[in-house]
């Protein structure tokens, strides 16, 4: 089982991340919701899903190191931004979230959504090789990489239910994104559209994944509000957080 490193190794990791410039740049290509103004250049109003149905579909599929993507799982994909696609359960609500954020002057930018298993494997292996080049053994490199990128078959991106979201003025996938207007808007409003911050800062020992203020997962509006109000992870919400990733 993937485990977080002990303190000594964590210090090594921190040093390596600084040396390697770990802050990755994003890849290239209810009552409070409001309508966007009708003006030239405004984002078109979504048509895939009626506004009154935003977040109504529920999908509580759990995918993590202990619960891989089910065999034969094949999401029905729908475009949400450029070439990025999400499962149909999530896509309509994502489109409304992007639209309403823009109407309120917040520019959200999807930089990753659905990724097939082969693409996930490529991303994972590339990061492993990066750490090996910095002097880690292969075993150590895999351990470190697993805290930042889920091994193939265990990533929420493979379900089409998750997206990485930044903003044009801050496209780095690092903790600094949490201080942006976009991140604060998402933290306040994402549950209205059925999305949760999947990897909170204080839940790393449960999720096994480091804090990712840019990674949002669709679960449905009812569950999203409950998870956010209770301050729990998806694992805790589903009652499967009995095992911890911490030593």
PDB file of C-alpha atoms in Angstrom:
ATOM      1  CA  UNK A   1       0.000   0.000   0.000  1.00  0.00           C
ATOM      2  CA  UNK A   2       1.260   3.458  -0.872  1.00  0.00           C
ATOM      3  CA  UNK A   3       2.419   5.261   2.257  1.00  0.00           C
ATOM      4  CA  UNK A   4       3.619   8.747   3.017  1.00  0.00           C
ATOM      5  CA  UNK A   5       7.307   8.967   3.764  1.00  0.00           C
ATOM      6  CA  UNK A   6       8.753   9.448   7.202  1.00  0.00           C
ATOM      7  CA  UNK A   7      10.135  12.806   8.260  1.00  0.00           C
ATOM      8  CA  UNK A   8      13.691  12.266   7.000  1.00  0.00           C
ATOM      9  CA  UNK A   9      12.585  11.229   3.551  1.00  0.00           C
ATOM     10  CA  UNK A  10      10.034  14.044   3.478  1.00  0.00           C
ATOM     11  CA  UNK A  11      12.886  16.533   3.943  1.00  0.00           C
ATOM     12  CA  UNK A  12      14.750  14.923   1.062  1.00  0.00           C
ATOM     13  CA  UNK A  13      11.626  15.162  -1.047  1.00  0.00           C
ATOM     14  CA  UNK A  14      11.195  18.837  -0.225  1.00  0.00           C
ATOM     15  CA  UNK A  15      14.780  19.566  -1.273  1.00  0.00           C
ATOM     16  CA  UNK A  16      14.385  17.627  -4.501  1.00  0.00           C
ATOM     17  CA  UNK A  17      11.155  19.407  -5.321  1.00  0.00           C
ATOM     18  CA  UNK A  18      12.838  22.774  -4.904  1.00  0.00           C
ATOM     19  CA  UNK A  19      15.794  21.725  -7.013  1.00  0.00           C
ATOM     20  CA  UNK A  20      13.615  20.336  -9.750  1.00  0.00           C
ATOM     21  CA  UNK A  21      11.186  23.236  -9.866  1.00  0.00           C
ATOM     22  CA  UNK A  22       8.356  20.975  -8.743  1.00  0.00           C
ATOM     23  CA  UNK A  23       5.735  23.613  -9.371  1.00  0.00           C
ATOM     24  CA  UNK A  24       4.438  22.215 -12.605  1.00  0.00           C
ATOM     25  CA  UNK A  25       2.927  24.544 -15.147  1.00  0.00           C
ATOM     26  CA  UNK A  26      -0.516  23.551 -16.300  1.00  0.00           C
ATOM     27  CA  UNK A  27      -0.443  21.714 -19.658  1.00  0.00           C
ATOM     28  CA  UNK A  28      -1.357  23.588 -22.834  1.00  0.00           C
ATOM     29  CA  UNK A  29      -4.271  22.725 -24.471  1.00  0.00           C
ATOM     30  CA  UNK A  30     -28.605  26.599  -6.227  1.00  0.00           C
ATOM     31  CA  UNK A  31     -29.659  30.042  -4.994  1.00  0.00           C
ATOM     32  CA  UNK A  32     -26.395  31.777  -5.556  1.00  0.00           C
ATOM     33  CA  UNK A  33     -25.912  30.956  -9.214  1.00  0.00           C
ATOM     34  CA  UNK A  34     -26.370  33.820 -11.643  1.00  0.00           C
ATOM     35  CA  UNK A  35     -26.651  34.352 -15.362  1.00  0.00           C
ATOM     36  CA  UNK A  36     -23.923  35.874 -17.481  1.00  0.00           C
ATOM     37  CA  UNK A  37     -24.541  39.233 -19.111  1.00  0.00           C
ATOM     38  CA  UNK A  38     -25.451  39.160 -22.770  1.00  0.00           C
ATOM     39  CA  UNK A  39     -22.499  40.970 -24.285  1.00  0.00           C
ATOM     40  CA  UNK A  40     -20.078  40.522 -27.110  1.00  0.00           C
ATOM     41  CA  UNK A  41     -17.429  37.939 -26.262  1.00  0.00           C
ATOM     42  CA  UNK A  42     -19.357  36.526 -23.299  1.00  0.00           C
ATOM     43  CA  UNK A  43     -19.206  32.778 -22.766  1.00  0.00           C
ATOM     44  CA  UNK A  44     -22.271  31.170 -24.377  1.00  0.00           C
ATOM     45  CA  UNK A  45     -24.855  29.784 -21.992  1.00  0.00           C
ATOM     46  CA  UNK A  46     -24.515  26.001 -21.628  1.00  0.00           C
ATOM     47  CA  UNK A  47     -27.133  23.922 -23.407  1.00  0.00           C
ATOM     48  CA  UNK A  48     -26.138  20.386 -22.415  1.00  0.00           C
ATOM     49  CA  UNK A  49     -27.927  20.501 -19.071  1.00  0.00           C
ATOM     50  CA  UNK A  50     -30.814  22.715 -17.883  1.00  0.00           C
ATOM     51  CA  UNK A  51     -29.721  25.007 -15.056  1.00  0.00           C
ATOM     52  CA  UNK A  52     -32.278  23.510 -12.680  1.00  0.00           C
ATOM     53  CA  UNK A  53     -30.591  20.102 -13.092  1.00  0.00           C
ATOM     54  CA  UNK A  54     -27.084  21.281 -12.210  1.00  0.00           C
ATOM     55  CA  UNK A  55     -25.516  18.900  -9.699  1.00  0.00           C
ATOM     56  CA  UNK A  56     -28.584  16.686  -9.479  1.00  0.00           C
ATOM     57  CA  UNK A  57     -26.891  13.560 -10.832  1.00  0.00           C
ATOM     58  CA  UNK A  58     -24.938  11.731  -8.130  1.00  0.00           C
ATOM     59  CA  UNK A  59     -21.770   9.733  -8.692  1.00  0.00           C
ATOM     60  CA  UNK A  60     -19.864   8.539  -5.630  1.00  0.00           C
ATOM     61  CA  UNK A  61     -17.442   6.191  -7.385  1.00  0.00           C
ATOM     62  CA  UNK A  62     -14.342   5.914  -5.196  1.00  0.00           C
ATOM     63  CA  UNK A  63     -11.016   5.651  -6.964  1.00  0.00           C
ATOM     64  CA  UNK A  64      -7.750   5.673  -5.048  1.00  0.00           C
ATOM     65  CA  UNK A  65      -4.733   3.447  -4.432  1.00  0.00           C
ATOM     66  CA  UNK A  66      -6.911   0.872  -2.683  1.00  0.00           C
ATOM     67  CA  UNK A  67      -9.840   1.145  -5.096  1.00  0.00           C
ATOM     68  CA  UNK A  68      -8.723   1.118  -8.738  1.00  0.00           C
ATOM     69  CA  UNK A  69     -10.897   2.076 -11.659  1.00  0.00           C
ATOM     70  CA  UNK A  70     -13.335  -0.826 -12.231  1.00  0.00           C
ATOM     71  CA  UNK A  71     -12.481  -3.188 -15.070  1.00  0.00           C
ATOM     72  CA  UNK A  72     -14.184  -2.162 -18.271  1.00  0.00           C
ATOM     73  CA  UNK A  73     -15.105   1.264 -16.951  1.00  0.00           C
ATOM     74  CA  UNK A  74     -15.807   3.495 -19.926  1.00  0.00           C
ATOM     75  CA  UNK A  75     -17.063   7.021 -19.233  1.00  0.00           C
ATOM     76  CA  UNK A  76     -19.415   8.700 -21.672  1.00  0.00           C
ATOM     77  CA  UNK A  77     -17.332  11.735 -22.538  1.00  0.00           C
ATOM     78  CA  UNK A  78     -18.477  15.260 -23.362  1.00  0.00           C
ATOM     79  CA  UNK A  79     -16.280  18.318 -24.076  1.00  0.00           C
ATOM     80  CA  UNK A  80     -16.048  20.947 -21.349  1.00  0.00           C
ATOM     81  CA  UNK A  81     -13.211  23.212 -22.488  1.00  0.00           C
ATOM     82  CA  UNK A  82     -11.281  22.972 -25.725  1.00  0.00           C
ATOM     83  CA  UNK A  83     -10.102  19.387 -26.110  1.00  0.00           C
ATOM     84  CA  UNK A  84     -10.753  18.526 -22.464  1.00  0.00           C
ATOM     85  CA  UNK A  85     -13.592  16.096 -21.798  1.00  0.00           C
ATOM     86  CA  UNK A  86     -15.465  14.828 -18.751  1.00  0.00           C
ATOM     87  CA  UNK A  87     -17.968  12.103 -18.018  1.00  0.00           C
ATOM     88  CA  UNK A  88     -21.489  13.130 -19.002  1.00  0.00           C
ATOM     89  CA  UNK A  89     -22.549  12.979 -15.321  1.00  0.00           C
ATOM     90  CA  UNK A  90     -20.146  15.822 -14.569  1.00  0.00           C
ATOM     91  CA  UNK A  91     -19.760  17.729 -17.814  1.00  0.00           C
ATOM     92  CA  UNK A  92     -23.024  19.675 -17.785  1.00  0.00           C
ATOM     93  CA  UNK A  93     -22.457  20.921 -14.252  1.00  0.00           C
ATOM     94  CA  UNK A  94     -18.850  21.825 -15.041  1.00  0.00           C
ATOM     95  CA  UNK A  95     -19.999  23.923 -18.002  1.00  0.00           C
ATOM     96  CA  UNK A  96     -22.420  25.852 -15.785  1.00  0.00           C
ATOM     97  CA  UNK A  97     -19.713  26.367 -13.161  1.00  0.00           C
ATOM     98  CA  UNK A  98     -17.313  27.812 -15.732  1.00  0.00           C
ATOM     99  CA  UNK A  99     -20.102  29.985 -17.143  1.00  0.00           C
ATOM    100  CA  UNK A 100     -21.238  31.391 -13.798  1.00  0.00           C
ATOM    101  CA  UNK A 101     -17.682  32.035 -12.628  1.00  0.00           C
ATOM    102  CA  UNK A 102     -17.039  34.052 -15.785  1.00  0.00           C
ATOM    103  CA  UNK A 103     -20.264  35.991 -15.200  1.00  0.00           C
ATOM    104  CA  UNK A 104     -18.898  36.969 -11.787  1.00  0.00           C
ATOM    105  CA  UNK A 105     -15.538  38.031 -13.194  1.00  0.00           C
ATOM    106  CA  UNK A 106     -13.629  34.872 -12.291  1.00  0.00           C
ATOM    107  CA  UNK A 107     -11.731  33.228 -15.128  1.00  0.00           C
ATOM    108  CA  UNK A 108     -11.492  29.476 -14.525  1.00  0.00           C
ATOM    109  CA  UNK A 109      -9.248  27.451 -16.798  1.00  0.00           C
ATOM    110  CA  UNK A 110      -9.520  23.678 -17.139  1.00  0.00           C
ATOM    111  CA  UNK A 111      -6.046  22.264 -17.743  1.00  0.00           C
ATOM    112  CA  UNK A 112      -6.729  18.556 -17.293  1.00  0.00           C
ATOM    113  CA  UNK A 113      -9.842  16.409 -17.206  1.00  0.00           C
ATOM    114  CA  UNK A 114     -10.321  12.869 -18.540  1.00  0.00           C
ATOM    115  CA  UNK A 115      -7.105  10.940 -19.109  1.00  0.00           C
ATOM    116  CA  UNK A 116      -7.014   7.384 -20.378  1.00  0.00           C
ATOM    117  CA  UNK A 117      -4.947   4.789 -18.562  1.00  0.00           C
ATOM    118  CA  UNK A 118      -2.127   4.904 -21.119  1.00  0.00           C
ATOM    119  CA  UNK A 119      -1.828   8.676 -20.784  1.00  0.00           C
ATOM    120  CA  UNK A 120      -1.835   8.308 -17.001  1.00  0.00           C
ATOM    121  CA  UNK A 121       0.918   5.700 -17.262  1.00  0.00           C
ATOM    122  CA  UNK A 122       2.986   8.010 -19.440  1.00  0.00           C
ATOM    123  CA  UNK A 123       2.608  10.923 -17.003  1.00  0.00           C
ATOM    124  CA  UNK A 124       3.520   8.700 -14.063  1.00  0.00           C
ATOM    125  CA  UNK A 125       6.575   7.154 -15.728  1.00  0.00           C
ATOM    126  CA  UNK A 126       7.848  10.536 -16.904  1.00  0.00           C
ATOM    127  CA  UNK A 127       7.770  11.867 -13.352  1.00  0.00           C
ATOM    128  CA  UNK A 128       9.503   8.721 -12.047  1.00  0.00           C
ATOM    129  CA  UNK A 129      12.317   9.244 -14.534  1.00  0.00           C
ATOM    130  CA  UNK A 130      12.584  12.890 -13.496  1.00  0.00           C
ATOM    131  CA  UNK A 131      13.187  11.884  -9.880  1.00  0.00           C
ATOM    132  CA  UNK A 132      15.635   9.165 -10.868  1.00  0.00           C
ATOM    133  CA  UNK A 133      17.614  11.806 -12.753  1.00  0.00           C
ATOM    134  CA  UNK A 134      17.799  13.756  -9.488  1.00  0.00           C
ATOM    135  CA  UNK A 135      19.480  10.818  -7.756  1.00  0.00           C
ATOM    136  CA  UNK A 136      16.647   8.763  -6.288  1.00  0.00           C
ATOM    137  CA  UNK A 137      16.514   5.006  -6.709  1.00  0.00           C
ATOM    138  CA  UNK A 138      13.663   3.665  -8.840  1.00  0.00           C
ATOM    139  CA  UNK A 139      11.799   2.517  -5.703  1.00  0.00           C
ATOM    140  CA  UNK A 140      12.204   5.920  -4.081  1.00  0.00           C
ATOM    141  CA  UNK A 141      11.188   7.704  -7.285  1.00  0.00           C
ATOM    142  CA  UNK A 142       7.997   5.645  -7.541  1.00  0.00           C
ATOM    143  CA  UNK A 143       7.204   6.368  -3.890  1.00  0.00           C
ATOM    144  CA  UNK A 144       7.634  10.114  -4.312  1.00  0.00           C
ATOM    145  CA  UNK A 145       5.794  10.242  -7.629  1.00  0.00           C
ATOM    146  CA  UNK A 146       2.816   8.419  -6.118  1.00  0.00           C
ATOM    147  CA  UNK A 147       2.267  11.336  -3.763  1.00  0.00           C
ATOM    148  CA  UNK A 148       1.833  13.710  -6.708  1.00  0.00           C
ATOM    149  CA  UNK A 149       0.517  11.549  -9.529  1.00  0.00           C
ATOM    150  CA  UNK A 150      -1.757   8.555  -9.001  1.00  0.00           C
ATOM    151  CA  UNK A 151      -0.384   5.341 -10.516  1.00  0.00           C
ATOM    152  CA  UNK A 152      -2.178   4.243 -13.686  1.00  0.00           C
ATOM    153  CA  UNK A 153      -5.503   2.586 -12.914  1.00  0.00           C
ATOM    154  CA  UNK A 154      -5.955   4.532  -9.683  1.00  0.00           C
ATOM    155  CA  UNK A 155      -6.445   8.096 -10.916  1.00  0.00           C
ATOM    156  CA  UNK A 156      -9.764   9.944 -10.755  1.00  0.00           C
ATOM    157  CA  UNK A 157      -8.869  11.481 -14.092  1.00  0.00           C
ATOM    158  CA  UNK A 158      -9.425   8.053 -15.633  1.00  0.00           C
ATOM    159  CA  UNK A 159     -13.088   8.219 -14.583  1.00  0.00           C
ATOM    160  CA  UNK A 160     -13.812  11.515 -16.307  1.00  0.00           C
ATOM    161  CA  UNK A 161     -15.223  12.840 -13.029  1.00  0.00           C
ATOM    162  CA  UNK A 162     -12.278  15.048 -12.045  1.00  0.00           C
ATOM    163  CA  UNK A 163     -10.685  18.168 -13.454  1.00  0.00           C
ATOM    164  CA  UNK A 164      -7.669  20.295 -12.680  1.00  0.00           C
ATOM    165  CA  UNK A 165      -8.663  23.955 -12.711  1.00  0.00           C
ATOM    166  CA  UNK A 166      -6.413  27.012 -12.591  1.00  0.00           C
ATOM    167  CA  UNK A 167      -6.721  30.558 -13.916  1.00  0.00           C
ATOM    168  CA  UNK A 168      -4.888  32.280 -16.800  1.00  0.00           C
ATOM    169  CA  UNK A 169      -3.006  34.545 -14.401  1.00  0.00           C
ATOM    170  CA  UNK A 170      -1.749  31.605 -12.320  1.00  0.00           C
ATOM    171  CA  UNK A 171      -1.214  28.375 -14.209  1.00  0.00           C
ATOM    172  CA  UNK A 172       1.155  26.660 -11.809  1.00  0.00           C
ATOM    173  CA  UNK A 173      -0.074  23.467 -10.171  1.00  0.00           C
ATOM    174  CA  UNK A 174       1.199  24.266  -6.703  1.00  0.00           C
ATOM    175  CA  UNK A 175      -0.100  25.365  -3.323  1.00  0.00           C
ATOM    176  CA  UNK A 176       0.126  29.018  -4.292  1.00  0.00           C
ATOM    177  CA  UNK A 177      -2.949  28.591  -6.451  1.00  0.00           C
ATOM    178  CA  UNK A 178      -4.996  28.423  -3.213  1.00  0.00           C
ATOM    179  CA  UNK A 179      -4.393  32.151  -2.720  1.00  0.00           C
ATOM    180  CA  UNK A 180      -5.875  33.170  -6.070  1.00  0.00           C
ATOM    181  CA  UNK A 181      -9.341  34.618  -6.613  1.00  0.00           C
ATOM    182  CA  UNK A 182     -10.169  31.568  -8.735  1.00  0.00           C
ATOM    183  CA  UNK A 183      -9.302  29.087  -5.984  1.00  0.00           C
ATOM    184  CA  UNK A 184     -11.258  31.056  -3.390  1.00  0.00           C
ATOM    185  CA  UNK A 185     -14.285  31.193  -5.698  1.00  0.00           C
ATOM    186  CA  UNK A 186     -14.083  27.445  -6.255  1.00  0.00           C
ATOM    187  CA  UNK A 187     -13.786  26.749  -2.533  1.00  0.00           C
ATOM    188  CA  UNK A 188     -16.929  28.802  -1.902  1.00  0.00           C
ATOM    189  CA  UNK A 189     -19.053  27.748  -4.884  1.00  0.00           C
ATOM    190  CA  UNK A 190     -17.949  24.395  -6.316  1.00  0.00           C
ATOM    191  CA  UNK A 191     -20.349  22.388  -4.084  1.00  0.00           C
ATOM    192  CA  UNK A 192     -23.279  24.287  -5.633  1.00  0.00           C
ATOM    193  CA  UNK A 193     -22.404  22.522  -8.876  1.00  0.00           C
ATOM    194  CA  UNK A 194     -21.703  19.117  -7.344  1.00  0.00           C
ATOM    195  CA  UNK A 195     -17.909  19.382  -7.049  1.00  0.00           C
ATOM    196  CA  UNK A 196     -15.607  18.909  -4.069  1.00  0.00           C
ATOM    197  CA  UNK A 197     -11.993  19.765  -3.389  1.00  0.00           C
ATOM    198  CA  UNK A 198     -10.848  16.164  -3.539  1.00  0.00           C
ATOM    199  CA  UNK A 199      -7.453  16.391  -1.814  1.00  0.00           C
ATOM    200  CA  UNK A 200      -7.692  18.840   1.124  1.00  0.00           C
ATOM    201  CA  UNK A 201      -4.613  19.960   2.982  1.00  0.00           C
ATOM    202  CA  UNK A 202      -5.575  18.228   6.234  1.00  0.00           C
ATOM    203  CA  UNK A 203      -6.617  14.888   4.698  1.00  0.00           C
ATOM    204  CA  UNK A 204      -3.381  13.692   3.123  1.00  0.00           C
ATOM    205  CA  UNK A 205      -3.027  10.795   5.550  1.00  0.00           C
ATOM    206  CA  UNK A 206      -6.435   9.534   4.415  1.00  0.00           C
ATOM    207  CA  UNK A 207      -6.354  10.256   0.692  1.00  0.00           C
ATOM    208  CA  UNK A 208      -2.682   9.362   0.228  1.00  0.00           C
ATOM    209  CA  UNK A 209      -2.339  12.359  -2.100  1.00  0.00           C
ATOM    210  CA  UNK A 210      -0.680  15.658  -1.273  1.00  0.00           C
ATOM    211  CA  UNK A 211      -2.779  18.829  -1.047  1.00  0.00           C
ATOM    212  CA  UNK A 212      -4.074  19.820  -4.500  1.00  0.00           C
ATOM    213  CA  UNK A 213      -6.114  23.058  -4.401  1.00  0.00           C
ATOM    214  CA  UNK A 214      -6.678  22.759  -8.155  1.00  0.00           C
ATOM    215  CA  UNK A 215      -8.203  19.235  -8.282  1.00  0.00           C
ATOM    216  CA  UNK A 216     -12.012  19.104  -8.177  1.00  0.00           C
ATOM    217  CA  UNK A 217     -14.132  15.972  -8.308  1.00  0.00           C
ATOM    218  CA  UNK A 218     -17.803  15.665  -9.246  1.00  0.00           C
ATOM    219  CA  UNK A 219     -19.974  13.763  -6.749  1.00  0.00           C
ATOM    220  CA  UNK A 220     -23.334  15.555  -7.053  1.00  0.00           C
ATOM    221  CA  UNK A 221     -24.696  18.597  -5.246  1.00  0.00           C
ATOM    222  CA  UNK A 222     -26.200  16.874  -2.203  1.00  0.00           C
ATOM    223  CA  UNK A 223     -23.046  14.920  -1.400  1.00  0.00           C
ATOM    224  CA  UNK A 224     -20.764  17.839  -2.249  1.00  0.00           C
ATOM    225  CA  UNK A 225     -22.514  20.110   0.227  1.00  0.00           C
ATOM    226  CA  UNK A 226     -22.449  17.477   2.964  1.00  0.00           C
ATOM    227  CA  UNK A 227     -18.778  16.655   2.404  1.00  0.00           C
ATOM    228  CA  UNK A 228     -17.800  20.330   2.409  1.00  0.00           C
ATOM    229  CA  UNK A 229     -19.938  21.307   5.410  1.00  0.00           C
ATOM    230  CA  UNK A 230     -18.619  18.371   7.451  1.00  0.00           C
ATOM    231  CA  UNK A 231     -15.039  18.958   6.373  1.00  0.00           C
ATOM    232  CA  UNK A 232     -14.432  15.327   5.460  1.00  0.00           C
ATOM    233  CA  UNK A 233     -12.765  13.537   2.590  1.00  0.00           C
ATOM    234  CA  UNK A 234     -14.660  11.353   0.133  1.00  0.00           C
ATOM    235  CA  UNK A 235     -13.186   8.298   1.864  1.00  0.00           C
ATOM    236  CA  UNK A 236     -14.551   9.445   5.223  1.00  0.00           C
ATOM    237  CA  UNK A 237     -17.914  10.319   3.714  1.00  0.00           C
ATOM    238  CA  UNK A 238     -18.217   6.824   2.273  1.00  0.00           C
ATOM    239  CA  UNK A 239     -17.037   5.223   5.521  1.00  0.00           C
ATOM    240  CA  UNK A 240     -13.940   3.589   4.048  1.00  0.00           C
ATOM    241  CA  UNK A 241     -11.234   5.649   5.745  1.00  0.00           C
ATOM    242  CA  UNK A 242     -10.374   3.023   8.329  1.00  0.00           C
ATOM    243  CA  UNK A 243      -6.856   2.552   6.959  1.00  0.00           C
ATOM    244  CA  UNK A 244      -4.441   5.431   6.900  1.00  0.00           C
ATOM    245  CA  UNK A 245      -1.564   6.067   4.525  1.00  0.00           C
ATOM    246  CA  UNK A 246       0.572   7.476   7.328  1.00  0.00           C
ATOM    247  CA  UNK A 247       3.270   5.433   9.060  1.00  0.00           C
TER     248      UNK A 247
END
